[in-house]
C-alpha cells in the first residue's frame, strides 16, 4: 500500500479532532501519524487508531529555532519513508510539514486549514503569520479549508490561487459520529446524577459553552452577558466546559472574578466526554471571534441543542438563524444578551429549533460523508 503521513502539532488533535479517521484510512493506505510525544499521549493515540506513529517535537508558539529542528527531522523521516501523501493539520504542523515535504520531493502535499489564528493578530506578529501561512500554501499541492467561508477568506487575503483550494464535502475536518453524539446515549439517571453533582435544580435553564476558555472564543462577552441576565432571572445557569489557556490568550481579570464569584457560573474544566453536559443543557452559546467549521457546534446540534453563534465563517454555515439556532454580531455583548434572553423567554421556539438541529447534522456533516469524500480525493491523486 502507498504511504500516507498525517501530521498534527499535538497528539490530541489526532485522538480527538480526527478520531477514527486515521484508522479508517489505514484500510487503504499505510498510515503513519506524526506529532509531539506529549508525555506518551502519541503512543496512546497510535494504539487506539491502530497505526504507526513517530514523535517529533512541535510547539504551538513562535519558536523559529525549534521549528527548524522539527523541519529537519521531518525531512529525514520523509526521505526514509518516501510517502505518497503528506497531509498536515494546524498551523505549526503545516509550515514545518509542508516545507519538509517539498524539500523531500513528496509528490502530494495536503494541508487542512481549520481556522486562522492570525485573523486576531496585529502589527509585526500579523505580518509574520501572514508570511508563514503563504509559505505553507506555496509548499503544498492542495489546501483544504474546512469551511466555505474560510475558503473565501483565504481567497480574499490572496494567500494562494483559488485552483489550489478545495472544501471536502460540506465542510468539517472529520465530520460528526452521529451515533456517538446522540441524546439517546445519555440516560435520564445519568442526567439526574450530573445535575445533582452540579447543584442544578429541575427548573433551571442551562446555557453551556464548550471550548477553550480564552478571549477569542468570546468568553469575556459571554460572562458579561450572563452576569447581567441572571440578576433578573435566577433560574438560569452558565456551564463552562473546557481548559483555560492563560499563556496563549487569557480572559480578562474581570471575567475571571465573575466566574469565581457568581455561584450560577459552573466552571467544570476539561471533560473527556462532553455529551452528559450537553444533555442537561438547553442552549449552546458559542460567541467565537474566528473559526474554521467548529466541531462543538456540530456536536451540540447532533445532541439536539439550539446554538447561539456569531456571524462568522463556519458558524453561519452550520446554523441557520431561527431554524436551528440564532446568529449574533461578533464581539457584541448586547447582541449576545438579546439572543440568550430570547431563548429564555421563548420555550416553544426553542423546541422547534431543537427538533431541526440533529437532522441537519445527519444530512450534511456525518462522519461517513467526510471520510469517504477525503478518501475519494486521495484516490484521485493516484490517477
Short mmCIF file of C-alpha atoms in Angstrom, two decimals:
data_model
loop_
_atom_site.label_atom_id
_atom_site.label_comp_id
_atom_site.label_asym_id
_atom_site.label_seq_id
_atom_site.Cartn_x
_atom_site.Cartn_y
_atom_site.Cartn_z
CA UNK A 1 0.00 0.00 0.00
CA UNK A 2 1.05 3.59 -0.61
CA UNK A 3 2.21 5.54 2.45
CA UNK A 4 0.18 8.35 3.95
CA UNK A 5 1.72 10.54 6.67
CA UNK A 6 -0.65 12.70 8.75
CA UNK A 7 0.87 15.43 10.95
CA UNK A 8 -0.59 17.49 13.79
CA UNK A 9 1.13 19.73 16.34
CA UNK A 10 -0.21 17.80 19.35
CA UNK A 11 -1.48 14.19 19.51
CA UNK A 12 -4.79 15.34 21.00
CA UNK A 13 -5.73 16.65 17.56
CA UNK A 14 -5.44 13.10 16.18
CA UNK A 15 -7.11 11.44 19.15
CA UNK A 16 -9.99 13.90 19.41
CA UNK A 17 -10.44 16.16 16.38
CA UNK A 18 -9.59 13.39 13.88
CA UNK A 19 -10.77 10.45 16.00
CA UNK A 20 -11.30 7.30 13.93
CA UNK A 21 -10.26 8.85 10.64
CA UNK A 22 -6.70 7.54 10.55
CA UNK A 23 -7.92 4.04 11.39
CA UNK A 24 -10.39 4.26 8.51
CA UNK A 25 -7.64 5.40 6.13
CA UNK A 26 -5.36 2.55 7.29
CA UNK A 27 -7.60 0.12 5.37
CA UNK A 28 -6.50 1.85 2.17
CA UNK A 29 -3.02 3.27 2.98
CA UNK A 30 -0.03 2.54 5.14
CA UNK A 31 -0.74 5.35 7.63
CA UNK A 32 1.89 6.99 9.83
CA UNK A 33 0.95 9.66 12.39
CA UNK A 34 3.47 12.33 13.39
CA UNK A 35 3.05 14.69 16.34
CA UNK A 36 4.67 15.78 19.58
CA UNK A 37 5.04 12.91 22.04
CA UNK A 38 3.22 14.88 24.78
CA UNK A 39 4.23 12.59 27.65
CA UNK A 40 3.29 9.39 25.88
CA UNK A 41 -0.09 10.54 24.54
CA UNK A 42 1.02 9.93 20.96
CA UNK A 43 1.60 6.25 21.81
CA UNK A 44 -1.93 6.03 23.21
CA UNK A 45 -3.39 7.56 20.05
CA UNK A 46 -1.29 5.25 17.88
CA UNK A 47 -2.63 2.20 19.71
CA UNK A 48 -6.26 3.34 19.55
CA UNK A 49 -6.08 4.14 15.83
CA UNK A 50 -4.06 1.01 15.02
CA UNK A 51 -1.34 2.89 13.13
CA UNK A 52 2.37 3.67 13.34
CA UNK A 53 3.44 6.93 15.00
CA UNK A 54 6.65 8.94 15.17
CA UNK A 55 7.19 11.69 17.78
CA UNK A 56 8.69 14.93 16.53
CA UNK A 57 8.51 17.84 18.95
CA UNK A 58 6.40 20.73 17.66
CA UNK A 59 5.35 23.82 19.62
CA UNK A 60 2.23 25.96 19.41
CA UNK A 61 4.20 29.19 19.96
CA UNK A 62 6.52 31.14 17.65
CA UNK A 63 9.82 29.26 18.16
CA UNK A 64 11.97 29.60 15.00
CA UNK A 65 14.96 27.55 16.20
CA UNK A 66 12.84 24.63 17.42
CA UNK A 67 10.79 24.82 14.21
CA UNK A 68 13.91 24.49 12.06
CA UNK A 69 14.95 21.40 14.05
CA UNK A 70 11.46 19.90 13.62
CA UNK A 71 11.56 20.63 9.88
CA UNK A 72 14.91 18.86 9.58
CA UNK A 73 13.62 15.78 11.45
CA UNK A 74 10.51 15.70 9.26
CA UNK A 75 12.66 15.97 6.13
CA UNK A 76 14.74 12.98 7.24
CA UNK A 77 11.58 11.00 8.02
CA UNK A 78 10.11 11.72 4.56
CA UNK A 79 13.35 10.79 2.79
CA UNK A 80 13.39 7.48 4.66
CA UNK A 81 9.68 6.58 4.40
CA UNK A 82 9.04 8.01 0.90
CA UNK A 83 5.31 8.77 1.46
CA UNK A 84 2.88 9.21 -1.44
CA UNK A 85 0.92 11.82 0.55
CA UNK A 86 1.82 14.09 3.46
CA UNK A 87 -1.29 15.69 5.00
CA UNK A 88 -0.89 18.29 7.75
CA UNK A 89 -3.26 19.95 10.22
CA UNK A 90 -2.77 23.02 12.46
CA UNK A 91 -0.50 25.98 11.58
CA UNK A 92 2.78 24.76 13.08
CA UNK A 93 2.47 21.25 11.65
CA UNK A 94 1.53 22.92 8.36
CA UNK A 95 4.62 25.13 7.93
CA UNK A 96 7.15 22.53 9.13
CA UNK A 97 5.45 19.58 7.42
CA UNK A 98 4.78 21.24 4.05
CA UNK A 99 8.27 22.78 3.84
CA UNK A 100 9.95 19.48 4.74
CA UNK A 101 7.72 17.55 2.32
CA UNK A 102 8.53 19.92 -0.56
CA UNK A 103 12.26 19.68 0.14
CA UNK A 104 11.95 15.87 0.29
CA UNK A 105 10.05 15.91 -3.05
CA UNK A 106 6.91 14.25 -1.66
CA UNK A 107 4.54 14.18 -4.68
CA UNK A 108 1.30 15.12 -2.88
CA UNK A 109 1.33 17.67 -0.05
CA UNK A 110 -2.06 18.48 1.50
CA UNK A 111 -2.74 20.97 4.28
CA UNK A 112 -6.07 21.31 6.10
CA UNK A 113 -6.97 24.78 7.38
CA UNK A 114 -9.36 24.59 10.33
CA UNK A 115 -9.17 28.25 11.32
CA UNK A 116 -6.83 31.22 11.01
CA UNK A 117 -5.48 32.43 14.38
CA UNK A 118 -3.74 35.25 12.53
CA UNK A 119 -7.09 36.99 11.97
CA UNK A 120 -6.99 38.28 15.55
CA UNK A 121 -3.31 39.33 15.37
CA UNK A 122 -1.94 42.79 14.57
CA UNK A 123 1.31 44.57 13.69
CA UNK A 124 4.55 42.64 13.19
CA UNK A 125 3.07 39.41 14.55
CA UNK A 126 0.31 39.57 11.90
CA UNK A 127 2.87 40.18 9.12
CA UNK A 128 4.96 37.24 10.29
CA UNK A 129 1.93 34.92 10.50
CA UNK A 130 0.82 36.02 7.01
CA UNK A 131 4.23 35.04 5.63
CA UNK A 132 4.10 31.67 7.41
CA UNK A 133 0.61 30.96 6.03
CA UNK A 134 1.55 31.93 2.47
CA UNK A 135 4.71 29.80 2.67
CA UNK A 136 2.70 26.81 3.91
CA UNK A 137 0.28 27.11 0.97
CA UNK A 138 3.11 27.65 -1.53
CA UNK A 139 4.82 24.44 -0.39
CA UNK A 140 1.59 22.45 -0.58
CA UNK A 141 0.00 20.96 -3.69
CA UNK A 142 -3.54 21.27 -2.28
CA UNK A 143 -5.05 23.35 0.55
CA UNK A 144 -8.23 22.09 2.25
CA UNK A 145 -10.17 24.79 4.15
CA UNK A 146 -12.73 23.07 6.37
CA UNK A 147 -15.50 25.56 5.58
CA UNK A 148 -16.63 27.52 2.54
CA UNK A 149 -16.39 30.80 4.43
CA UNK A 150 -12.78 30.03 5.35
CA UNK A 151 -12.04 29.30 1.70
CA UNK A 152 -13.37 32.74 0.75
CA UNK A 153 -11.27 34.43 3.46
CA UNK A 154 -8.14 32.74 2.07
CA UNK A 155 -9.06 33.96 -1.42
CA UNK A 156 -9.75 37.50 -0.17
CA UNK A 157 -6.39 37.60 1.65
CA UNK A 158 -4.69 36.36 -1.56
CA UNK A 159 -2.80 33.65 0.30
CA UNK A 160 -2.93 31.26 -2.65
CA UNK A 161 -4.60 30.62 -6.00
CA UNK A 162 -8.25 29.57 -5.92
CA UNK A 163 -7.38 26.49 -8.01
CA UNK A 164 -5.33 25.14 -5.09
CA UNK A 165 -8.28 25.27 -2.66
CA UNK A 166 -10.86 22.55 -2.06
CA UNK A 167 -13.52 22.04 0.64
CA UNK A 168 -14.21 18.38 1.50
CA UNK A 169 -17.95 17.61 1.26
CA UNK A 170 -19.96 20.28 3.06
CA UNK A 171 -17.02 21.21 5.27
CA UNK A 172 -15.51 19.85 8.53
CA UNK A 173 -12.16 18.12 9.07
CA UNK A 174 -13.64 14.90 10.44
CA UNK A 175 -17.43 15.11 10.40
CA UNK A 176 -19.54 14.01 13.35
CA UNK A 177 -20.17 10.50 14.64
CA UNK A 178 -23.94 10.94 14.89
CA UNK A 179 -24.37 7.63 16.70
CA UNK A 180 -22.00 8.78 19.44
CA UNK A 181 -23.35 12.34 19.60
CA UNK A 182 -26.95 11.30 20.09
CA UNK A 183 -29.11 12.47 23.02
CA UNK A 184 -30.42 8.92 23.42
CA UNK A 185 -26.95 7.74 24.53
CA UNK A 186 -27.35 9.62 27.83
CA UNK A 187 -29.91 8.11 30.21
CA UNK A 188 -32.25 10.05 32.47
CA UNK A 189 -30.46 8.64 35.52
CA UNK A 190 -27.09 9.90 34.18
CA UNK A 191 -28.56 13.36 33.68
CA UNK A 192 -30.13 13.46 37.12
CA UNK A 193 -26.88 12.32 38.76
CA UNK A 194 -24.88 15.04 36.98
CA UNK A 195 -27.44 17.72 37.84
CA UNK A 196 -27.26 16.69 41.49
CA UNK A 197 -23.45 16.88 41.45
CA UNK A 198 -23.55 20.37 39.93
CA UNK A 199 -26.37 21.67 42.11
CA UNK A 200 -28.74 22.19 39.19
CA UNK A 201 -32.43 22.42 40.09
CA UNK A 202 -35.24 20.85 37.98
CA UNK A 203 -36.45 24.22 36.64
CA UNK A 204 -33.02 25.70 35.90
CA UNK A 205 -32.29 26.86 32.35
CA UNK A 206 -28.75 25.88 31.37
CA UNK A 207 -26.62 27.82 28.90
CA UNK A 208 -23.48 25.86 28.01
CA UNK A 209 -20.18 26.84 26.43
CA UNK A 210 -17.74 24.12 25.33
CA UNK A 211 -14.23 25.00 24.21
CA UNK A 212 -11.08 26.75 25.33
CA UNK A 213 -11.77 29.40 27.99
CA UNK A 214 -9.91 32.15 26.12
CA UNK A 215 -10.52 35.66 24.86
CA UNK A 216 -11.05 34.91 21.19
CA UNK A 217 -13.82 32.41 21.98
CA UNK A 218 -15.90 35.35 23.24
CA UNK A 219 -15.73 34.35 26.91
CA UNK A 220 -15.49 37.95 28.14
CA UNK A 221 -18.70 38.88 26.31
CA UNK A 222 -20.41 35.67 27.41
CA UNK A 223 -19.63 36.12 31.10
CA UNK A 224 -20.68 39.77 30.98
CA UNK A 225 -23.98 38.98 29.19
CA UNK A 226 -24.81 36.12 31.57
CA UNK A 227 -23.91 38.15 34.66
CA UNK A 228 -26.42 40.78 33.55
CA UNK A 229 -29.18 38.30 32.60
CA UNK A 230 -29.12 36.20 35.74
CA UNK A 231 -29.50 39.18 38.09
CA UNK A 232 -33.11 39.30 36.82
CA UNK A 233 -33.54 35.58 36.15
CA UNK A 234 -32.24 33.42 38.99
CA UNK A 235 -33.21 30.10 37.36
CA UNK A 236 -30.53 30.24 34.67
CA UNK A 237 -27.00 28.91 34.97
CA UNK A 238 -23.92 29.06 32.73
CA UNK A 239 -21.91 25.87 32.34
CA UNK A 240 -18.30 26.36 31.14
CA UNK A 241 -16.68 23.19 29.82
CA UNK A 242 -13.08 23.43 28.66
CA UNK A 243 -9.48 24.27 29.59
CA UNK A 244 -8.02 27.70 30.29
CA UNK A 245 -5.00 28.85 28.27
CA UNK A 246 -3.65 31.81 30.24
CA UNK A 247 -0.29 31.54 28.46
CA UNK A 248 -1.81 31.94 24.98
CA UNK A 249 -4.99 34.01 25.20
CA UNK A 250 -6.13 34.82 28.76
CA UNK A 251 -9.58 36.17 29.55
CA UNK A 252 -9.88 39.49 31.41
CA UNK A 253 -9.39 39.75 35.17
CA UNK A 254 -12.98 40.99 35.41
CA UNK A 255 -14.26 37.81 33.74
CA UNK A 256 -12.03 35.68 35.98
CA UNK A 257 -13.53 37.33 39.07
CA UNK A 258 -17.10 36.94 37.83
CA UNK A 259 -16.57 33.23 37.13
CA UNK A 260 -15.19 32.69 40.63
CA UNK A 261 -17.77 34.83 42.45
CA UNK A 262 -21.00 34.04 40.59
CA UNK A 263 -22.46 30.83 42.04
CA UNK A 264 -24.57 30.38 38.90
CA UNK A 265 -21.47 30.07 36.68
CA UNK A 266 -20.29 26.46 36.82
CA UNK A 267 -16.71 26.09 35.60
CA UNK A 268 -16.07 22.35 35.27
CA UNK A 269 -12.86 22.48 33.22
CA UNK A 270 -11.80 19.95 30.59
CA UNK A 271 -14.03 16.87 30.27
CA UNK A 272 -13.30 13.61 28.43
CA UNK A 273 -16.94 13.19 27.49
CA UNK A 274 -18.93 16.36 26.88
CA UNK A 275 -22.18 14.57 25.97
CA UNK A 276 -23.66 14.39 29.51
CA UNK A 277 -23.07 18.13 29.91
CA UNK A 278 -24.73 18.88 26.57
CA UNK A 279 -27.60 16.54 27.51
CA UNK A 280 -28.50 18.54 30.63
CA UNK A 281 -28.29 21.90 28.84
CA UNK A 282 -30.89 23.95 26.98
CA UNK A 283 -28.77 26.06 24.63
CA UNK A 284 -25.15 26.13 23.45
CA UNK A 285 -23.65 29.62 23.43
CA UNK A 286 -20.59 29.94 21.20
CA UNK A 287 -19.65 33.61 20.68
CA UNK A 288 -16.28 32.94 18.98
CA UNK A 289 -14.34 35.57 17.02
CA UNK A 290 -12.87 33.15 14.45
CA UNK A 291 -13.36 29.52 13.43
CA UNK A 292 -12.96 27.02 10.65
CA UNK A 293 -16.01 24.78 10.98
CA UNK A 294 -16.44 24.42 14.76
CA UNK A 295 -16.79 20.84 15.97
CA UNK A 296 -18.59 21.82 19.15
CA UNK A 297 -21.45 23.44 17.20
CA UNK A 298 -21.77 20.25 15.14
CA UNK A 299 -21.67 18.11 18.29
CA UNK A 300 -24.20 20.19 20.20
CA UNK A 301 -26.54 20.27 17.21
CA UNK A 302 -26.31 16.48 16.90
CA UNK A 303 -27.32 16.36 20.58
CA UNK A 304 -30.42 18.42 19.64
CA UNK A 305 -29.26 21.69 21.20
CA UNK A 306 -30.12 25.01 19.55
CA UNK A 307 -26.96 27.12 19.25
CA UNK A 308 -26.27 30.82 19.62
CA UNK A 309 -23.28 31.58 17.38
CA UNK A 310 -21.51 34.59 15.96
CA UNK A 311 -21.90 35.65 12.33
CA UNK A 312 -18.53 34.29 11.22
CA UNK A 313 -17.50 31.65 8.69
CA UNK A 314 -18.22 28.08 9.76
CA UNK A 315 -20.70 29.03 12.48
CA UNK A 316 -23.04 30.70 9.99
CA UNK A 317 -22.76 27.69 7.68
CA UNK A 318 -23.99 25.22 10.31
CA UNK A 319 -26.58 27.47 11.95
CA UNK A 320 -29.46 29.00 10.01
CA UNK A 321 -30.86 31.92 12.00
CA UNK A 322 -34.21 30.99 13.55
CA UNK A 323 -34.15 27.41 12.19
CA UNK A 324 -31.63 25.58 14.39
CA UNK A 325 -30.23 28.48 16.39
CA UNK A 326 -29.57 32.20 16.48
CA UNK A 327 -26.80 34.21 14.81
CA UNK A 328 -25.40 37.28 16.58
CA UNK A 329 -22.86 40.02 15.92
CA UNK A 330 -19.28 39.07 16.94
CA UNK A 331 -17.75 40.84 19.96
CA UNK A 332 -21.14 42.36 20.83
CA UNK A 333 -22.32 41.76 24.40
CA UNK A 334 -25.67 43.47 23.75
CA UNK A 335 -26.46 41.19 20.78
CA UNK A 336 -25.43 38.13 22.80
CA UNK A 337 -27.55 39.14 25.78
CA UNK A 338 -30.57 39.68 23.50
CA UNK A 339 -30.23 36.18 21.96
CA UNK A 340 -29.81 34.50 25.36
CA UNK A 341 -32.86 36.35 26.70
CA UNK A 342 -34.86 35.26 23.65
CA UNK A 343 -34.04 31.60 24.36
CA UNK A 344 -35.08 32.01 27.99
CA UNK A 345 -38.40 33.62 27.11
CA UNK A 346 -39.45 31.53 24.09
CA UNK A 347 -39.62 27.84 25.10
CA UNK A 348 -41.79 26.83 22.12
CA UNK A 349 -39.41 28.35 19.58
CA UNK A 350 -36.53 26.68 21.40
CA UNK A 351 -38.23 23.29 20.99
CA UNK A 352 -38.71 23.90 17.25
CA UNK A 353 -35.03 24.79 16.80
CA UNK A 354 -34.05 21.75 18.86
CA UNK A 355 -36.05 19.41 16.60
CA UNK A 356 -34.39 20.79 13.46
CA UNK A 357 -30.83 20.64 14.79
CA UNK A 358 -29.96 16.94 14.62
CA UNK A 359 -31.36 16.24 11.14
CA UNK A 360 -29.22 18.98 9.61
CA UNK A 361 -26.05 17.38 11.02
CA UNK A 362 -27.06 13.88 9.87
CA UNK A 363 -27.76 15.10 6.33
CA UNK A 364 -24.69 17.32 5.86
CA UNK A 365 -21.92 16.50 8.33
CA UNK A 366 -22.00 12.79 9.19
CA UNK A 367 -18.55 11.26 9.58
CA UNK A 368 -19.16 8.80 6.74
CA UNK A 369 -19.67 11.67 4.31
CA UNK A 370 -16.40 13.44 5.24
CA UNK A 371 -14.24 10.30 5.39
CA UNK A 372 -15.48 8.96 2.04
CA UNK A 373 -15.05 12.35 0.36
CA UNK A 374 -11.47 12.63 1.65
CA UNK A 375 -10.66 9.05 0.61
CA UNK A 376 -12.07 9.80 -2.83
CA UNK A 377 -9.77 12.80 -3.07
CA UNK A 378 -6.75 10.71 -2.07
CA UNK A 379 -7.67 8.13 -4.73
CA UNK A 380 -7.85 10.75 -7.47
CA UNK A 381 -4.20 11.58 -6.72
CA UNK A 382 -3.23 8.03 -7.74
CA UNK A 383 -4.56 8.51 -11.28
#
